[in-house]
Amino acid sequence: MLGVFILVVLLLDRELRAYHLRDVLAAARAIAPDALWAAVGFTALSYATLTLFDVLGLRYAGKPLPYSRTAPTALIAYAFAHSFSLAALTGAAIRYRLYAPSGLTAVDVARVSAFTSVTTGLGISLLGGLALLLAPTVTGSFLRLHAGWALAAGVLVLAGILAYIAWGAFARRATEFWNWRIEPPGGRLVGLQLMVGLADLAFSAAALWVLLPGPATVSFAAFCGAYAAAIVVSLISHVPGGLGVLESVLMLTIPHGDPAGMLGALLVYRLIYYLLPLLAATLLFAGQELAGQIPRQGRKLAQATGWLQQGTPQILGSLVFLAGALLLVSGATPGIDSRLATLRDVLPLPILETSHLAGSVIGLGLLVLARALFERVNAAYHVTVALLLAGAAASLLKGLDYEEALVLGLILFALWLGRRQFHRRASLWDERFSPGWTVNLLVVIGTAAWIGFLTHKQVPYSNDLWWTFASDADAPRMLRATLLVSLLAAVVLLSSLLRPAQPEPVLPSAADLERARRVIAASPVAGASVALTGDKHLLFAGGDRAFLMYRITGRSWIALGDPVGPRECWEELAWRFRELVDEHGGRTVFYEVSGDGLPLYLDLGLTLTKLGEEARVSLADFSLEGRGRAELRSARRRAERDGVTFEIVMPPGVPAVMPELEKISAQWLEEKSVEEKGFSLGFFSPGYLANFPLALVRRQGTPVAFANLWASGGREELSVDLMRFGADAPHGAMDFLFTELLIWGQAQGYAWFNLGMAPLSGLEEHPLAPAWHRVGNLVFRYGEHFYNFSGLRRYKAKFDPVWQPRYLASPGGLALPRVLLDVSTLISGGVRGIWSRPSA
C-alpha cells in the first residue's frame, strides 16, 4: 500500500509540476453553484441507493430488518468504509457490530457483506461494460485500447454478467466454491442487484462528471468507463479511500487541457462524495450517543440508542485520526491573507509561530492516539480531549481557521458522548504500532508534506528560510512544522520498534499459584481451578484480582477460557495478553470461551469458531423422579445392592487415601492405553489432588473409583476434573457417581453442575455455514470410529442440562488450520468433560 501511494504522489507531482496549489483552489472555487448542487444531489442519490444494498443483502440472508434500522447502519458502514482502509472498519466489521444486537450472527453478516460486495462488483462491471459497448472508440482511447479491443472487452464483461444472471435466476442448486456453498439469489433479487448496483455507480460517476471543467468535459457514457476503471484500481490499491489513486487514474485517462481545473474538480468531489457523508455519519452517530445520555423514557428509545454504541471506539478512533490529518494538512498550507492581517494587529508574532508548530504537533499526537482509542484505553481518551481542545485553540491562533476549530469541536463532542466506552486501564507507553498503523501514519505525514511542498513550490529554497520569522512567512513555517513532525514521528516509531522485548513467560511459582488460588475462591466458574495444575503460564491484572492462563505451542499463544476474575478486569487482561503475544510475534488464541465475552474478542480483532456446547445441570430443578430419570434410579439401586457406597473426602483427608487413588489411576490409564493429559484438565499428582474435595466410590469398603471436585466461589457451580475407575468398578459406576454428585451438590446449595463440553455439538447446519461447521457436523455424525462425539452428547443429555455454546477465538482465515492443529497438539485429544465409560 505504501509503495502504491508513493507512486501516486510522483504521478500527481509530475502532472502538476507547472501549476500552483493556488491554481487548483481557484479552479475549485470557479465551479458553478448549479454544478455543486447537482453533485450534492447525485451524492445523496448514491448513498440512498447504497442503503438498498443492505436491504437486499438482509433479504438474501433471510434476516430482513426495518428500513429505519438498516439505513443508518448502511450509511455509517459505507461512509467510513469509503474513507478508511483500516481492517476494523471494513463494511463487514461495522455491520457485525451494528446488526448483532438485532439477532444477526457472524454467518448472517458474512452473507450480507458478500452479497453487497457482489452487488458493487456487478455495478462496476455493468457500468464499465456498457461504456465500452456504447462508446468503444472514446472509452478505448481513455484506457489506451483500440476500439475493437474495447468493444470485445465490453462484450466479454457483459457476457459474464449474463452468466451470473442465468445462474442466479435459474439455478436450482447451490454452487460449491472452495469451502463455501453459495445459494442462487433468485431472479427477483438478481434483477434488483443489477439495478441498484448500476444506479449507485452511475450516481457517483455523475457527481464527479458534473464538476469537470468545460474543456475536459466528455460524454457521460465514455466517462463512466474511465471512472469504473479508476474505482477498480482504487479498491485493489488498499490506499485509504483510494486517496490519490482515483485522481491519478482519472488524470491519466481523461483528456484535459487544464490539469489544475481537473484536480480542482476532483478535490471538490472528494469533499462532496467522501467528507460530507462522513460528516453526516458522524452526526448520526453523535445523535444516537446523545440520545443514549438522556434518561430512557421507554423501551423503544433504549433499543434505538443501544444498537449503535457497539462501534463507538472504532468510529471515534477514525474521527480522531481524521482530525490529526486535518491539522497536519492545515499546518502545511498557507493561511488566508485577510485573516492573518487581522491576527497581525492583535497577536504578537511568537504566538502565531508557536501556535502553527503546536497545531502540527497536536495533529501528530492525534494520529498516534487514534490507535489507543480503538483499543478503548481510558488514558488515551483524556489526552485526546485535551489535544482536541488545544488543537481548536491553535487553529484559531495561527490563522483564524474557525472551520477547522468547528470540526475539531464536533469530534470532541462526539468523543465526550462516547466516553463510557473508554474504560480500559492501560499505559499509553505500552502501546505498540502494528505495520498497518505505521503505514497509515506515514501516508498521512507524507501527504501533508507533499501538499506543503506543492503549495510553496514557487518559493526558492535557501537555508535562510529556516530562520525566517514573519507573519507572511508561510513557507518557513511549513518547513519547520514538517521537520518537527517528521522527527517526532521517527522518535515515536523507533521507540515502539526498539522497546525491549518482554521476558519469556515462565511457569508459575508457588507464590503465583497462591495468588491464583485467592482469585479462584471468588470466581463463579468452577473450571478456573485447572490453573492450579501449574502447567500453564499466568497473567495477572486488576491488582491481582483477575488472571488469565495460557500455554504456548508453536506460534500460538492459547489462553484457556475467559479471564478469571471480575468482569471489569476482563478487558484489561485480554488486551494485555494480545499485546504480549504481538510483542513475541505470536498468534492470539482463546480456547473454549463463553458467549459472555464475544464482543471483547471481536474488539481484539479475532474470529470466532464454535467448538461445541457445554452442558450445565440446574441443581435446583434436579430430581430422580419421572420417567426420564428411570435409568439413573436403576443404576443407583443396582449399585447399592452391590455394596457400592459414595462419600466426599475433604482436602485434609485426601493424603490418607492417596495410595488407593494412585492404584485406580494406574489401572485406568493402562486399560485405556492413554497417557496423562494437561492444559484443559488436570492430571494425577498428589500435590494437585490435595487441593480439592474428592468424590470416592467404594465397593465392599474398597475404593474403586474417584473424581476430584472443582467448586466455584459463592456455590455457583460444581464440576469434576479427573474421574477414574479401577478394574473392580461395577457396571453403571459412572451413572452412580454422577447421580450422587448431583444430589450432594444440591444438598450443599450449589446452583449448577457443569458436565463439561460436548465437542462439535450444536454446529450450524445451514447450507451457507462456514466450512468448519460443515466438516464438524460430518465428523460429529460419522466419526464414531475415532471418537464417540454423538454418544457423549446423548449421555449428557439424559441429565436434562442447559446447553451453552463454547468458542475458539483466533486470527481465523488461513491461520485457522494451523491454530486448530496447535490446539489439538496441546490438549492431545482431551478436553474437559470427555470421559470414557468403564468396561462392564
Coordinates of N, CA, C and O in Angstrom, one line a residue, residues 529 645-651 653-654 657-658 660-662 664-665 668 681-685 688-698 703-711 718-726 729 733-742 744 753-755 795 832-836 838:
S529 N -10.3 -23.7 38.5 CA -9.4 -24.4 39.4 C -8.3 -25.2 38.6 O -7.3 -25.6 39.2
T645 N -20.8 -47.7 47.8 CA -21.2 -46.5 48.6 C -20.5 -45.3 48.0 O -19.5 -45.4 47.2
F646 N -21.0 -44.1 48.4 CA -20.4 -42.9 47.9 C -20.1 -42.0 49.1 O -20.8 -42.0 50.1
E647 N -18.9 -41.3 49.0 CA -18.6 -40.4 50.1 C -17.8 -39.2 49.5 O -17.2 -39.3 48.5
I648 N -17.8 -38.1 50.2 CA -16.9 -36.9 49.9 C -15.8 -36.9 50.9 O -16.0 -36.8 52.1
V649 N -14.6 -36.9 50.4 CA -13.4 -36.7 51.2 C -12.9 -35.3 51.1 O -12.5 -34.9 50.0
M650 N -12.9 -34.6 52.2 CA -12.4 -33.2 52.1 C -10.9 -33.2 52.0 O -10.2 -34.1 52.3
P651 N -10.3 -32.0 51.6 CA -8.8 -32.0 51.3 C -7.9 -32.5 52.4 O -7.0 -33.2 52.1
G653 N -8.3 -35.0 54.3 CA -8.3 -36.4 54.3 C -7.8 -37.1 53.0 O -7.7 -38.3 53.0
V654 N -7.5 -36.3 52.0 CA -7.1 -36.9 50.7 C -5.8 -37.6 50.8 O -5.7 -38.7 50.2
V657 N -5.9 -41.4 51.5 CA -6.4 -42.4 50.5 C -5.6 -42.3 49.2 O -5.9 -43.0 48.2
M658 N -4.5 -41.5 49.2 CA -3.7 -41.3 48.0 C -3.2 -42.6 47.4 O -3.2 -42.8 46.2
E660 N -4.5 -45.7 47.4 CA -5.6 -46.3 46.6 C -5.9 -45.5 45.4 O -6.2 -46.2 44.3
L661 N -5.9 -44.2 45.4 CA -6.2 -43.4 44.3 C -5.2 -43.6 43.2 O -5.5 -43.7 42.0
E662 N -3.9 -43.7 43.6 CA -2.8 -43.9 42.6 C -3.0 -45.3 41.9 O -2.7 -45.4 40.7
I664 N -5.9 -46.9 41.4 CA -7.0 -46.8 40.5 C -6.6 -46.0 39.2 O -7.0 -46.4 38.1
S665 N -5.9 -44.9 39.4 CA -5.5 -44.1 38.2 C -4.6 -44.9 37.3 O -4.8 -44.9 36.1
W668 N -6.7 -47.4 35.3 CA -7.5 -46.7 34.3 C -6.6 -46.3 33.1 O -7.0 -46.5 31.9
L681 N -7.5 -29.9 31.4 CA -7.9 -30.7 32.6 C -6.7 -31.1 33.4 O -5.5 -30.9 33.0
G682 N -6.9 -31.6 34.6 CA -5.8 -31.9 35.5 C -5.2 -33.2 35.2 O -5.6 -33.9 34.2
F683 N -4.2 -33.6 35.9 CA -3.5 -34.9 35.8 C -3.3 -35.4 37.2 O -3.3 -34.6 38.2
F684 N -3.0 -36.7 37.3 CA -2.8 -37.3 38.6 C -1.5 -36.8 39.2 O -0.4 -37.1 38.7
S685 N -1.6 -36.1 40.3 CA -0.5 -35.6 41.0 C -0.9 -35.5 42.5 O -1.9 -34.8 42.7
Y688 N -1.4 -31.9 43.4 CA -2.6 -31.2 42.8 C -3.9 -31.7 43.4 O -4.8 -30.9 43.7
L689 N -4.1 -33.0 43.6 CA -5.3 -33.5 44.1 C -5.6 -33.1 45.5 O -6.8 -33.0 45.9
A690 N -4.5 -32.8 46.3 CA -4.7 -32.4 47.7 C -5.4 -31.1 47.8 O -5.8 -30.7 48.9
N691 N -5.6 -30.3 46.7 CA -6.2 -29.0 46.7 C -7.8 -29.1 46.8 O -8.4 -28.1 47.1
F692 N -8.3 -30.3 46.5 CA -9.8 -30.3 46.2 C -10.5 -31.4 47.0 O -9.8 -32.4 47.4
P693 N -11.8 -31.2 47.2 CA -12.6 -32.3 47.8 C -12.6 -33.5 46.8 O -12.4 -33.3 45.6
L694 N -12.8 -34.7 47.3 CA -12.7 -35.9 46.4 C -14.0 -36.7 46.6 O -14.5 -36.9 47.7
A695 N -14.6 -37.0 45.4 CA -15.8 -37.9 45.4 C -15.2 -39.4 45.3 O -14.5 -39.7 44.3
L696 N -15.5 -40.2 46.3 CA -14.9 -41.5 46.4 C -16.0 -42.6 46.3 O -17.0 -42.5 47.1
V697 N -15.9 -43.6 45.5 CA -16.8 -44.7 45.3 C -16.1 -45.9 45.9 O -15.0 -46.3 45.4
R698 N -16.7 -46.6 46.9 CA -16.2 -47.8 47.4 C -17.1 -49.0 47.1 O -18.3 -48.8 47.0
P703 N -11.9 -48.7 47.8 CA -12.1 -47.7 46.8 C -12.0 -48.2 45.4 O -11.0 -49.0 45.1
V704 N -12.9 -47.9 44.5 CA -12.9 -48.5 43.1 C -13.0 -47.3 42.1 O -12.8 -47.6 40.9
A705 N -13.3 -46.1 42.5 CA -13.5 -45.0 41.6 C -13.4 -43.7 42.4 O -13.7 -43.7 43.6
F706 N -12.9 -42.7 41.7 CA -12.8 -41.4 42.3 C -13.0 -40.2 41.3 O -12.8 -40.4 40.1
A707 N -13.3 -39.1 41.8 CA -13.3 -37.9 41.0 C -13.0 -36.7 41.9 O -13.5 -36.6 43.0
N708 N -12.0 -35.8 41.4 CA -11.8 -34.6 42.2 C -12.7 -33.5 41.8 O -13.1 -33.4 40.6
L709 N -13.2 -32.7 42.8 CA -14.3 -31.8 42.5 C -13.7 -30.4 42.4 O -12.8 -29.9 43.1
W710 N -14.2 -29.6 41.4 CA -13.9 -28.2 41.2 C -15.2 -27.5 41.7 O -16.3 -27.7 41.3
A711 N -15.0 -26.6 42.7 CA -16.1 -25.9 43.3 C -15.9 -24.4 43.1 O -14.8 -23.9 43.4
L718 N -20.5 -26.4 40.4 CA -19.7 -27.6 40.8 C -19.4 -28.4 39.6 O -20.2 -28.5 38.7
S719 N -18.2 -29.0 39.5 CA -17.9 -29.8 38.4 C -16.8 -30.8 38.8 O -16.4 -30.8 40.0
V720 N -16.5 -31.7 37.9 CA -15.4 -32.7 38.2 C -14.3 -32.5 37.2 O -14.5 -32.0 36.1
D721 N -13.1 -33.0 37.6 CA -11.9 -32.9 36.8 C -11.6 -34.3 36.4 O -12.1 -34.9 35.5
L722 N -10.6 -34.9 37.1 CA -10.3 -36.3 36.8 C -11.4 -37.2 37.4 O -11.9 -37.0 38.5
M723 N -11.8 -38.2 36.6 CA -12.8 -39.2 37.0 C -12.3 -40.5 36.5 O -12.3 -40.8 35.3
R724 N -11.8 -41.4 37.5 CA -11.2 -42.6 37.1 C -11.8 -43.8 37.8 O -12.2 -43.7 39.0
F725 N -11.8 -44.9 37.1 CA -12.4 -46.1 37.6 C -11.4 -47.3 37.6 O -10.6 -47.4 36.6
G726 N -11.3 -48.0 38.7 CA -10.4 -49.2 38.8 C -11.0 -50.4 38.1 O -12.2 -50.4 37.6
A729 N -14.5 -51.7 39.4 CA -15.6 -50.8 39.4 C -16.8 -51.5 38.7 O -16.6 -52.1 37.6
A733 N -21.1 -47.6 37.2 CA -20.4 -46.7 38.2 C -20.5 -45.3 37.9 O -20.6 -44.4 38.7
M734 N -20.4 -44.9 36.6 CA -20.4 -43.5 36.2 C -21.7 -42.9 36.5 O -21.8 -41.8 37.0
D735 N -22.8 -43.6 36.1 CA -24.2 -43.1 36.4 C -24.3 -42.9 37.9 O -24.9 -41.9 38.4
F736 N -23.9 -43.8 38.7 CA -24.0 -43.8 40.1 C -23.2 -42.6 40.7 O -23.7 -41.8 41.5
L737 N -22.0 -42.4 40.2 CA -21.2 -41.3 40.7 C -21.8 -40.0 40.4 O -21.9 -39.1 41.2
F738 N -22.2 -39.8 39.1 CA -22.8 -38.5 38.7 C -24.1 -38.3 39.5 O -24.4 -37.1 40.0
T739 N -24.9 -39.3 39.7 CA -26.2 -39.1 40.4 C -25.9 -38.6 41.8 O -26.5 -37.7 42.3
E740 N -25.0 -39.3 42.5 CA -24.7 -38.9 43.9 C -24.1 -37.5 44.0 O -24.3 -36.8 44.9
L741 N -23.2 -37.2 43.0 CA -22.6 -35.8 43.0 C -23.7 -34.8 42.8 O -23.7 -33.7 43.5
L742 N -24.7 -35.0 41.9 CA -25.7 -34.0 41.7 C -26.6 -33.9 43.0 O -27.0 -32.8 43.4
W744 N -25.6 -34.5 46.1 CA -24.7 -33.9 47.1 C -24.6 -32.4 46.8 O -24.7 -31.6 47.7
F753 N -24.4 -27.8 38.1 CA -23.4 -28.8 38.0 C -23.0 -28.8 36.5 O -23.8 -29.0 35.6
N754 N -21.7 -28.6 36.3 CA -21.1 -28.5 35.0 C -20.6 -29.9 34.5 O -19.7 -30.4 35.1
L755 N -21.2 -30.4 33.4 CA -20.9 -31.7 32.9 C -19.8 -31.6 31.8 O -19.3 -32.6 31.3
Y795 N -25.3 -39.0 26.2 CA -25.1 -39.3 27.6 C -25.4 -38.1 28.5 O -26.1 -38.2 29.5
R832 N -11.8 -31.1 28.7 CA -12.6 -31.4 30.0 C -14.0 -31.8 29.7 O -14.7 -31.2 28.9
G833 N -14.4 -32.9 30.3 CA -15.7 -33.4 30.1 C -15.8 -34.5 29.1 O -16.9 -35.1 28.9
I834 N -14.7 -34.9 28.5 CA -14.7 -36.1 27.6 C -14.2 -37.3 28.5 O -13.0 -37.4 28.8
W835 N -15.1 -38.1 28.8 CA -14.8 -39.3 29.6 C -15.2 -40.6 28.9 O -16.2 -40.5 28.1
S836 N -14.6 -41.6 29.2 CA -15.0 -42.9 28.6 C -15.7 -43.7 29.7 O -15.3 -43.8 30.9
P838 N -16.5 -46.9 31.8 CA -15.7 -48.1 32.1 C -16.3 -49.4 31.5 O -17.5 -49.4 31.3

